[in-house]
Amino acid sequence: MSVARFWRKIPQRYNLIGTRCTTCGRYFFPPRSFCPDCRRAGNIVDYKFAGTGAVVTYTVIRTASEQFEQMTPYVLAIVALDEGPRITVQIVCSPEEVRIGMRVKPVFRKIAADGESGVIYYGTKYASAD
Amino acid sequence: MREVAVIGAGCTTFGEKWNTSFRNLFVEAGILALEDAGLAGEQIDALYVGNMSAGRFIEQEHIGALIADYAGLASHHIPATRVEAACASGGLSFRQAVIAVASGMEDIVVAAGVEKMTDVASGISVDALAGAADREWEGFVGATFPGLYAMIATDYMNRYPLTREQLGLVAVKNHFNGARNPIAQYQQEITLDTVLKSSLVADPLRLFDCSPITDGAAAVILAPLERAREFTDTPIRVMASAQASDTITLHDRRDISTLDATVTAGQRAFRMAGLTTADIDLVEVHDCFTIAEICAIEDLGFCRKGEAGRLTEEGVTALNGDIPVNTSGGLKACGHPVGATGIKQVFEIVQQLRCEAGRRQIDGAEIGMTHNVGGTGASVAVHILGV
Amino acid sequence: MVGIITYGVYIPRYRIKVEEISKVWGANANDITSGLGVYSKSVPGLDEDTATIAVEAARNALIRRDIDPAEIGAVYVGSESHPYAVKPTACTVGEAIGATPCMTAADYEFACKAGTAAIQTCMGLAKSGMIRYGLAIGSDVAQGAPSDALEYTAAAGGAAMVIGREDPIALIHRTCSFTTDTPDFWRREGQGYPRHGGRFTGEPGYFRHIEGSVRLIFDQSGKSAKDYDYAVFHQPNAKFPQRVAKILGFTPEQIKPGLVVPHLGNTYSGSSMIGLAATLDIAKPDDRIFVASFGSGAGSDAFDIEVTDVIESDQFRRDAAPTVEQLLANPIYIGYAQYARHKGKIVMQK
């Protein structure tokens, strides 16, 4: 991923900055600048997600793409944030520990890197909230 | 809008084809289709080709023109268009060709699909295929394509009574069928034991739950129905062509275990043809992973949610069952050259409806359906064909 | 008056025991544990580094107190394992806690005392009114060369301290430093592992500089060891801090809460600061804490700290973030092969 593409999403990757529509109360992550429900009647403002949520579904990745080859096996999950939107994230736990419904919270981790000399992509993974 | 018919079809063998390049794959399929239709290249009015990722696999774009050129048609300056919707590229290519003929814009149109996947290391293939999903919000965090379908499987098995064995039987059935399909990548039948003992790729999906990396090409030729008999004694009528889209990410779907785009495209197709699932004699569904076939059978309406596993176990979807699914061997056993699959599915139905399917022939097949999915369900194309 | 506003610590969950390492090299585990007083050390996860540890420590600090991160005017991260040689860890931390863009930042290196140097800088900026809050972090994923003595103790962890003037939980009355050019332990640019002068790191290094900074602060303040409730020293192993404490007149009871090295290992820039955090975890108002860090190269920073009422007030939620004891509990033990993988000691094909 180019440095510009990564940099542009840092507020989302580090701090889960999304948006919400104050007209209908719906939350968006990643941020949307236009409410699909209210359309022009919507009023969009920035919103920083609390980060906590629950596991909706998961898997354990054992064969990964080149960039993640060194990290296998790792847990990948869809997490429903408490405010509603869902995200796909890695869970920092052993494969035996993950459960549907598990309460989770965000942690700051290295997601990947552009080789040995390129940029390091930091971001948010999740861990058990217990 | 006028009615459209398939007047010719051709397909290469599918597999790891070290001696065949991307462009030669297409030429091979194209020639087979032309010979099948008794057409000369000069009679082609337009070309659509489905291809997902030549840019990543062979660092080549501009596929439409490339293919037309290598088909020897450069001097005819026909409209040549590449269509892309990840793994649904072939299905969408077919639909674009149908629209071109139905609208009266073109008469004789080739709908092709081609993918050359084996020229790169597997780490690159896995990454290229992840482009079918959301690079920013799925791929970037470490999601792989099997990983996404594995999450569908985890969700599905948490909510519906599907056993690990029933899931494996999907692969067993498809290999049984593939062993009877001369073009299939895998010609061997397998046992359930083989599936259950194969290595885990993304829990709960194992190696034998996953369709392979494959090279291959397929091409079909369309003409207005009113002219079809100029070219063939067995024109196959396109009774419906439907397409639907949905959110790119799996996590934004309304229901993780239901592909709403399949439901919508299926309903549109049945409505267009004035038919129901009871009228369908066989269906080619998009089994990129075994769980995908389970969901497809249900989402197209052949049974209720949660029942497809039992149906598979009871042999309802086998060659000799009430509703044969993936007589070609599916993506699993026939192979999945991404852009070509949607066209291969049409090729299989055409062969079946013409009684040319050999050892996997469904007796009395008159109406067939194809179902082609892009990504985890963000694009779906459904077609119904009949004699 | 300037002091600690809030603090936070992060320690990765993985541990490797001394005997796991010693059996690979054919060394005697008992000799090592009895010689060093260290039994296991922390190991970073495959997806952890100095920056991720620094961010987690900083976020833990901010959970404990209501501070608007935009009011943090300076971020300094001290480490000898910054992920980049050029591109400050402090910027990543600043972004991850919401302190950017109106702040100054830089990374520090001074072996194991880079974190306390950051504290001193923040003290100056805050005390002079140039900033409202400063964030000082000591964080490391320290490397020890395979089979070298340091391999048994080089560990991973970090602590973050927010420094300011408004209602600190602990006042920093005074800081003194003793610094010389002493080549006791070093790492040349581009080299993967540090080298050291063996026994030379003791007397001319650790002991000379800590004794130096301590005597300076005792002279200036008129205090001595008995005036303190607790003392925290840099802990490359358990023996050195125990010995220097005795030399300076501190008792084993005084250094006990801050002596975290036996099961944690030496977290380098995090070492004294995690020891201080562990002491703050159990401290009461009016407790007097003495801290002396040591960084090879060499130098020592000493601090005279007094805990205030605020530590038990509603303004500060000590239990909102994990204590050092909680972070040390429930470790995941790994073997040498996995440890080598986590620490990048296996040469991969590029």
GROMACS .gro file of C-alpha atoms in nm, chain A residues 10-11 14-15 69-73 90 92 97 106-111 116 118-122 124-125, chain C residues 10 13-14 46-53 55-56 59 83-84 87 91-92 95-98 341 348 350:
model
   52
   10ILE     CA    1  -0.450   0.694   0.999
   11PRO     CA    2  -0.734   0.856   1.201
   14TYR     CA    3  -0.527   0.436   1.498
   15ASN     CA    4  -0.829   0.597   1.660
   69GLU     CA    5   0.277  -1.507   0.615
   70GLN     CA    6   0.494  -1.461   0.922
   71MET     CA    7   0.198  -1.401   1.150
   72THR     CA    8   0.002  -1.724   1.099
   73PRO     CA    9  -0.195  -1.864   1.261
   90GLN     CA   10  -0.755  -0.946   1.399
   92VAL     CA   11  -0.500  -1.093   1.970
   97GLU     CA   12  -0.991  -1.852   2.312
  106PRO     CA   13  -0.916  -0.221   2.079
  107VAL     CA   14  -0.539  -0.252   2.117
  108PHE     CA   15  -0.265  -0.077   1.919
  109ARG     CA   16  -0.049  -0.311   1.715
  110LYS     CA   17   0.166  -0.343   1.407
  111ILE     CA   18  -0.062  -0.462   1.128
  116GLU     CA   19   1.233  -0.444   0.586
  118GLY     CA   20   0.943   0.035   0.397
  119VAL     CA   21   0.687   0.198   0.618
  120ILE     CA   22   0.535   0.015   0.918
  121TYR     CA   23   0.155   0.003   0.913
  122TYR     CA   24   0.027   0.045   1.267
  124THR     CA   25  -0.602  -0.144   1.565
  125LYS     CA   26  -0.646  -0.506   1.657
  527TYR     CA   27   0.231  -0.188   2.932
  530ARG     CA   28   0.211  -1.118   2.784
  531TYR     CA   29   0.478  -1.354   2.657
  563LEU     CA   30   0.497  -1.068   1.667
  564ASP     CA   31   0.289  -0.756   1.616
  565GLU     CA   32   0.439  -0.552   1.901
  566ASP     CA   33   0.731  -0.312   1.904
  567THR     CA   34   0.852  -0.009   2.095
  568ALA     CA   35   0.584   0.210   1.936
  569THR     CA   36   0.289  -0.020   2.011
  570ILE     CA   37   0.411  -0.064   2.369
  572VAL     CA   38   0.102   0.376   2.279
  573GLU     CA   39  -0.054   0.117   2.510
  576ARG     CA   40  -0.332   0.511   2.668
  600PRO     CA   41   1.126   0.096   1.513
  601TYR     CA   42   1.274   0.357   1.283
  604LYS     CA   43   1.096   0.884   1.196
  608CYS     CA   44   0.485   1.114   1.638
  609THR     CA   45   0.306   0.779   1.621
  612GLU     CA   46  -0.124   1.062   1.678
  613ALA     CA   47  -0.253   0.753   1.857
  614ILE     CA   48  -0.349   0.946   2.169
  615GLY     CA   49  -0.496   1.249   1.995
  858ARG     CA   50   1.084  -1.599   1.593
  865MET     CA   51   1.455  -1.482   0.684
  867LYS     CA   52   1.436  -1.110   0.202
   0.00000   0.00000   0.00000
